[in-house]
């Protein structure tokens, strides 16, 4: 019988260890359940937006964690958004997050409320409405994106639009102005800065060097990264994305000025949640949203120059072309039609 005593002791020890482990796991799970306990959302903001659905989802999830407010983004096209407001189909809509030109139209139609805070007052005047009815939260400038091998092998790199047009030994990739408003901003801004006639002459010089007019904003950058073109006329966000993927690229801001697309936000005049909407705008102007977007490969320049994420961008003193707010929609369509007819469709 004595020879079984050690085995009995060992068995009891094993049983004790198992019971202790189970007790520890139970307590840990209990603590986790308390920590992860569902906290009901107290408020909801409903926002019309034209930004990508995935991007809107990232913003909504991050803000709910931060402020315990659910943001319901309703994705619409620019035309649909304007139609909703024209038909007063905006019941329970609190805010709009979209291209600044859309918000300019809504402001002119008296659909937005005036709003100002210390954070918004910091933003440069060119990125907000003069009556404070909307404010830009981030922008995406047009850049020259070069292949590093081209830079190494050529002593003269075009740094301006005129130099780009006059260089006969360069292959250019760019997005078709007809398919992307961010690309078309180049045409409108140059037309306002240099006048339409000079801009068309510039585009006529650039046209023979264009390897491809792409359908997507990312394609010209990929072409340059793969050596299919020497330079891309591209939005900065796509260029940074490919640079972070280790493509051999370099960004240059045109010295004579560049265009940009501004994403802005405004509060609907009849919204019953003005205070909550204002807090959301303050958050959109901060670092948290930019950090979340960058983690998910969205790289935009914040309009809040005091933010840490703004200071990380190399191009903090970009020279901009005119804001392209002289031309109305009819004039812009006429400029685009002239480019298509006299340049794009000609050999």
Coordinates of C-alpha atoms in Angstrom, one line a residue:
X1 CA 0.0 0.0 0.0
X2 CA 2.9 2.4 0.8
X3 CA 4.2 2.2 -2.7
X4 CA 0.9 3.8 -4.0
X5 CA 1.2 6.8 -1.6
X6 CA 3.7 8.7 -3.9
X7 CA 1.4 8.1 -6.9
X8 CA -1.5 9.3 -4.9
X9 CA 0.4 12.5 -3.9
X10 CA 1.4 13.1 -7.5
X11 CA -2.2 12.7 -8.7
X12 CA -3.5 15.1 -6.1
X13 CA -0.8 17.7 -7.1
X14 CA -1.9 17.3 -10.8
X15 CA -5.5 17.7 -9.8
X16 CA -4.7 20.8 -7.8
X17 CA -2.8 22.4 -10.8
X18 CA -5.7 21.6 -13.1
X19 CA -8.3 23.1 -10.7
X20 CA -6.1 26.2 -10.2
X21 CA -5.7 26.7 -14.0
X22 CA -9.4 26.4 -14.5
X23 CA -10.1 28.9 -11.7
X24 CA -7.6 31.4 -13.3
X25 CA -9.1 31.0 -16.7
X26 CA -12.6 31.5 -15.4
X27 CA -11.5 34.7 -13.6
X28 CA -9.7 36.0 -16.7
X29 CA -12.7 35.4 -18.9
X30 CA -14.9 37.1 -16.4
X31 CA -12.7 40.1 -16.4
X32 CA -12.6 40.2 -20.1
X33 CA -16.4 40.0 -20.3
X34 CA -16.6 42.9 -18.0
X35 CA -14.0 44.8 -20.0
X36 CA -15.8 44.0 -23.3
X37 CA -19.2 44.6 -21.9
X38 CA -21.4 46.2 -24.6
X39 CA -21.9 49.9 -24.0
X40 CA -25.0 51.1 -25.8
X41 CA -24.5 53.9 -28.3
X42 CA -26.1 57.1 -27.1
X43 CA -26.2 59.2 -30.3
X44 CA -26.3 58.7 -34.0
X45 CA -25.2 61.0 -36.8
X46 CA -26.4 60.5 -40.3
X47 CA -24.0 61.7 -43.0
X48 CA -24.3 61.8 -46.8
X49 CA -20.9 61.1 -48.3
X50 CA -19.1 60.5 -51.6
X51 CA -15.9 59.1 -50.1
X52 CA -15.2 55.4 -50.7
X53 CA -17.4 53.0 -48.6
X54 CA -14.4 51.3 -47.0
X55 CA -12.9 54.6 -46.0
X56 CA -16.2 55.7 -44.5
X57 CA -16.4 52.5 -42.5
X58 CA -13.0 53.1 -41.0
X59 CA -14.0 56.6 -39.9
X60 CA -17.3 55.4 -38.5
X61 CA -15.7 52.6 -36.5
X62 CA -12.9 54.7 -35.1
X63 CA -15.3 57.5 -34.0
X64 CA -17.7 55.2 -32.3
X65 CA -14.8 53.8 -30.2
X66 CA -13.6 57.3 -29.5
X67 CA -16.9 59.1 -28.8
X68 CA -19.5 56.4 -28.4
X69 CA -21.5 58.0 -31.3
X70 CA -22.6 56.0 -34.3
X71 CA -22.0 57.6 -37.6
X72 CA -24.2 56.3 -40.3
X73 CA -22.6 57.1 -43.6
X74 CA -25.0 57.0 -46.6
X75 CA -22.8 56.7 -49.8
X76 CA -24.1 58.7 -52.8
X77 CA -22.7 60.1 -56.0
X78 CA -22.2 63.9 -56.2
X79 CA -25.3 64.2 -58.5
X80 CA -27.4 62.1 -56.3
X81 CA -26.4 64.2 -53.3
X82 CA -27.3 67.5 -54.9
X83 CA -30.6 66.0 -56.1
X84 CA -31.6 65.0 -52.6
X85 CA -31.1 68.5 -51.4
X86 CA -32.9 70.1 -54.3
X87 CA -35.9 67.9 -53.6
X88 CA -35.6 68.4 -49.8
X89 CA -35.1 64.7 -49.4
X90 CA -32.8 65.3 -46.4
X91 CA -35.0 64.3 -43.4
X92 CA -32.8 63.2 -40.5
X93 CA -29.6 64.0 -42.5
X94 CA -27.1 65.8 -40.2
X95 CA -24.0 66.3 -42.2
X96 CA -22.3 66.1 -45.6
X97 CA -18.7 64.8 -46.2
X98 CA -17.7 65.3 -49.8
X99 CA -15.8 67.3 -52.4
X100 CA -15.7 71.0 -51.5
X101 CA -17.3 72.1 -54.7
X102 CA -20.4 70.2 -53.8
X103 CA -20.5 71.9 -50.5
X104 CA -20.1 75.3 -52.2
X105 CA -23.3 74.5 -54.1
X106 CA -25.1 73.6 -50.9
X107 CA -23.9 76.7 -49.2
X108 CA -25.1 78.9 -52.0
X109 CA -28.5 77.2 -51.7
X110 CA -28.6 78.0 -48.0
X111 CA -28.7 74.3 -47.0
X112 CA -25.8 74.4 -44.5
X113 CA -25.5 76.1 -41.1
X114 CA -22.6 78.4 -40.1
X115 CA -20.2 76.8 -37.8
X116 CA -16.9 77.8 -36.2
X117 CA -14.6 76.6 -33.5
X118 CA -11.0 77.1 -32.4
X119 CA -9.9 74.1 -34.4
X120 CA -11.6 75.3 -37.5
X121 CA -10.3 78.8 -37.1
X122 CA -6.8 77.4 -37.5
X123 CA -7.4 76.1 -41.0
X124 CA -6.2 78.2 -43.9
X125 CA -8.8 80.4 -45.5
X126 CA -8.4 78.7 -48.9
X127 CA -9.7 75.4 -47.3
X128 CA -13.0 76.7 -45.9
X129 CA -16.0 78.7 -46.8
X130 CA -15.9 82.4 -46.2
X131 CA -19.2 82.2 -44.2
X132 CA -18.0 79.1 -42.2
X133 CA -20.8 76.9 -43.6
X134 CA -18.2 74.2 -44.5
X135 CA -14.6 73.4 -43.8
X136 CA -12.0 71.2 -45.6
X137 CA -10.6 68.4 -43.5
X138 CA -8.0 67.0 -45.9
X139 CA -6.8 67.4 -49.4
X140 CA -5.0 65.4 -52.1
X141 CA -2.5 67.4 -54.3
X142 CA -1.5 66.6 -57.8
X143 CA 2.2 65.7 -58.0
X144 CA 4.9 64.7 -60.6
X145 CA 5.8 61.1 -59.6
X146 CA 9.1 60.1 -61.2
X147 CA 10.8 56.7 -61.7
X148 CA 14.1 56.8 -59.7
X149 CA 16.0 55.2 -62.6
X150 CA 14.8 58.1 -64.9
X151 CA 16.0 60.6 -62.3
X152 CA 19.5 58.9 -62.1
X153 CA 20.0 58.9 -65.8
X154 CA 18.7 62.4 -66.7
X155 CA 20.4 65.5 -65.5
X156 CA 17.4 67.7 -66.3
X157 CA 14.1 66.8 -64.6
X158 CA 11.0 68.8 -65.5
X159 CA 9.9 70.7 -62.4
X160 CA 7.1 72.8 -63.9
X161 CA 4.2 72.3 -66.2
X162 CA 5.9 74.2 -68.9
X163 CA 9.1 72.2 -68.6
X164 CA 7.0 69.0 -68.7
X165 CA 5.4 70.1 -71.9
X166 CA 8.7 71.1 -73.5
X167 CA 10.6 68.0 -72.7
X168 CA 10.6 65.8 -75.8
X169 CA 12.4 62.8 -74.2
X170 CA 9.9 61.8 -71.6
X171 CA 7.1 59.2 -71.3
X172 CA 4.1 60.4 -69.3
X173 CA 1.3 58.5 -67.6
X174 CA -1.8 60.3 -66.5
X175 CA -5.4 59.7 -65.6
X176 CA -8.0 60.6 -68.3
X177 CA -9.6 64.0 -67.3
X178 CA -13.0 62.6 -68.3
X179 CA -13.1 59.8 -65.8
X180 CA -11.8 61.4 -62.6
X181 CA -12.6 64.8 -61.1
X182 CA -9.3 64.8 -59.2
X183 CA -7.5 64.5 -62.5
X184 CA -9.7 67.1 -64.2
X185 CA -8.9 69.6 -61.5
X186 CA -5.5 70.0 -63.2
X187 CA -7.2 71.1 -66.4
X188 CA -9.5 73.6 -64.6
X189 CA -6.9 75.0 -62.3
X190 CA -4.4 75.5 -65.1
X191 CA -7.1 77.1 -67.2
X192 CA -7.9 79.6 -64.4
X193 CA -4.2 80.3 -63.8
X194 CA -2.9 80.5 -67.3
X195 CA -6.3 81.1 -69.1
X196 CA -8.0 78.5 -71.3
X197 CA -6.1 79.2 -74.5
X198 CA -2.6 78.8 -73.0
X199 CA -3.7 75.7 -71.1
X200 CA -4.9 74.0 -74.3
X201 CA -1.6 74.9 -76.0
X202 CA 0.2 73.3 -73.0
X203 CA -1.9 70.2 -73.2
X204 CA -1.3 69.9 -76.9
X205 CA 2.5 69.8 -76.2
X206 CA 2.0 67.2 -73.4
X207 CA -0.3 65.0 -75.4
X208 CA 2.3 63.3 -77.7
X209 CA 4.3 62.2 -74.7
X210 CA 1.4 60.5 -72.9
X211 CA 1.9 56.8 -73.1
X212 CA -1.6 56.2 -71.7
X213 CA -4.6 58.0 -70.4
X214 CA -5.6 55.7 -67.6
X215 CA -9.1 55.0 -66.2
X216 CA -8.0 54.9 -62.6
X217 CA -5.9 57.3 -60.4
X218 CA -3.6 54.6 -59.3
X219 CA -2.6 53.3 -62.8
X220 CA -0.2 56.1 -63.8
X221 CA 1.8 55.6 -60.6
X222 CA 1.9 51.8 -61.2
X223 CA 3.1 52.4 -64.7
X224 CA 6.0 54.6 -63.5
X225 CA 6.8 52.1 -60.8
X226 CA 7.0 49.3 -63.3
X227 CA 9.2 51.4 -65.7
X228 CA 6.4 51.7 -68.3
X229 CA 6.5 55.5 -68.1
X230 CA 9.0 58.0 -66.7
X231 CA 6.7 60.3 -64.9
X232 CA 3.1 60.2 -63.7
X233 CA 0.9 63.2 -63.2
X234 CA -0.9 61.7 -60.2
X235 CA -2.6 62.4 -56.9
X236 CA -0.2 62.3 -54.0
X237 CA -2.2 59.7 -52.1
X238 CA -1.6 57.0 -54.8
X239 CA 2.0 57.9 -55.1
X240 CA 2.7 57.5 -51.4
X241 CA 0.8 54.2 -51.3
X242 CA 3.2 52.8 -54.0
X243 CA 6.2 54.3 -52.4
X244 CA 5.3 52.5 -49.1
X245 CA 5.1 49.3 -51.2
X246 CA 8.8 49.9 -52.1
X247 CA 8.3 51.0 -55.7
X248 CA 11.2 53.1 -57.0
X249 CA 9.4 56.4 -57.0
X250 CA 10.0 60.0 -56.0
X251 CA 7.5 62.9 -55.6
X252 CA 8.0 66.4 -56.9
X253 CA 5.6 69.3 -56.5
X254 CA 5.3 71.4 -59.6
X255 CA 7.1 74.7 -58.8
X256 CA 4.7 76.8 -60.7
X257 CA 1.8 75.5 -58.7
X258 CA -0.4 72.4 -58.6
X259 CA -4.1 71.5 -58.3
X260 CA -5.7 69.6 -55.4
X261 CA -8.9 67.9 -54.5
X262 CA -10.3 69.1 -51.1
X263 CA -12.6 66.9 -49.0
X264 CA -14.8 69.0 -46.8
X265 CA -17.6 68.7 -44.3
X266 CA -20.7 70.7 -43.5
X267 CA -23.6 70.6 -41.1
X268 CA -27.1 70.5 -42.5
X269 CA -29.1 73.5 -41.6
X270 CA -32.1 71.6 -40.2
X271 CA -30.0 69.0 -38.2
X272 CA -31.2 68.5 -34.7
X273 CA -27.7 67.5 -33.6
X274 CA -25.7 70.6 -34.2
X275 CA -23.5 70.1 -31.1
X276 CA -22.7 66.4 -31.9
X277 CA -22.0 67.3 -35.5
X278 CA -19.6 70.1 -34.4
X279 CA -17.7 67.6 -32.2
X280 CA -17.4 65.2 -35.1
X281 CA -15.9 68.0 -37.3
X282 CA -13.3 68.8 -34.5
X283 CA -12.4 65.1 -34.5
X284 CA -12.1 65.0 -38.3
X285 CA -9.5 67.8 -38.0
X286 CA -7.4 65.9 -35.5
X287 CA -4.7 63.3 -35.6
X288 CA -6.7 60.2 -34.7
X289 CA -8.6 60.0 -37.9
X290 CA -5.5 60.5 -40.0
X291 CA -3.6 57.8 -38.1
X292 CA -6.5 55.3 -38.7
X293 CA -6.7 56.2 -42.4
X294 CA -2.9 55.9 -42.9
X295 CA -3.0 52.4 -41.2
X296 CA -5.4 51.5 -43.9
X297 CA -3.4 53.0 -46.7
X298 CA -5.3 56.2 -47.2
X299 CA -2.8 59.1 -47.4
X300 CA -4.2 62.6 -47.4
X301 CA -2.8 65.9 -46.2
X302 CA -4.7 67.4 -43.2
X303 CA -5.8 71.0 -43.5
X304 CA -5.0 71.4 -39.8
X305 CA -1.4 72.5 -40.0
X306 CA -0.9 72.1 -36.2
X307 CA -1.6 68.4 -36.3
X308 CA 1.3 65.9 -36.0
X309 CA 0.2 64.0 -39.1
X310 CA 0.4 67.2 -41.2
X311 CA 4.0 67.8 -40.0
X312 CA 5.0 64.3 -41.2
X313 CA 4.2 65.2 -44.9
X314 CA 7.2 66.4 -46.9
X315 CA 5.2 68.9 -49.0
X316 CA 4.1 71.4 -46.3
X317 CA 4.7 74.5 -48.4
X318 CA 3.1 73.5 -51.7
X319 CA 2.4 76.2 -54.2
X320 CA -1.2 75.9 -55.4
X321 CA -2.8 77.0 -58.6
X322 CA -6.0 79.0 -58.5
X323 CA -8.8 77.3 -56.6
X324 CA -10.7 76.8 -59.8
X325 CA -13.8 78.5 -58.4
X326 CA -14.2 81.0 -61.3
X327 CA -15.7 78.5 -63.7
X328 CA -19.2 77.2 -63.1
X329 CA -20.3 73.7 -64.2
X330 CA -21.1 74.8 -67.7
X331 CA -17.8 76.5 -68.2
X332 CA -15.9 73.5 -66.8
X333 CA -17.8 71.2 -69.1
X334 CA -16.9 73.4 -72.0
X335 CA -13.2 73.3 -71.1
X336 CA -13.3 69.5 -70.8
X337 CA -15.1 69.2 -74.1
X338 CA -12.5 71.3 -75.8
X339 CA -9.7 69.2 -74.4
X340 CA -11.5 66.0 -75.5
X341 CA -12.3 67.2 -79.0
X342 CA -9.1 69.0 -79.9
X343 CA -6.5 67.1 -78.0
X344 CA -7.6 63.8 -76.4
X345 CA -9.2 62.3 -79.5
X346 CA -6.6 63.5 -82.0
X347 CA -3.6 61.5 -82.9

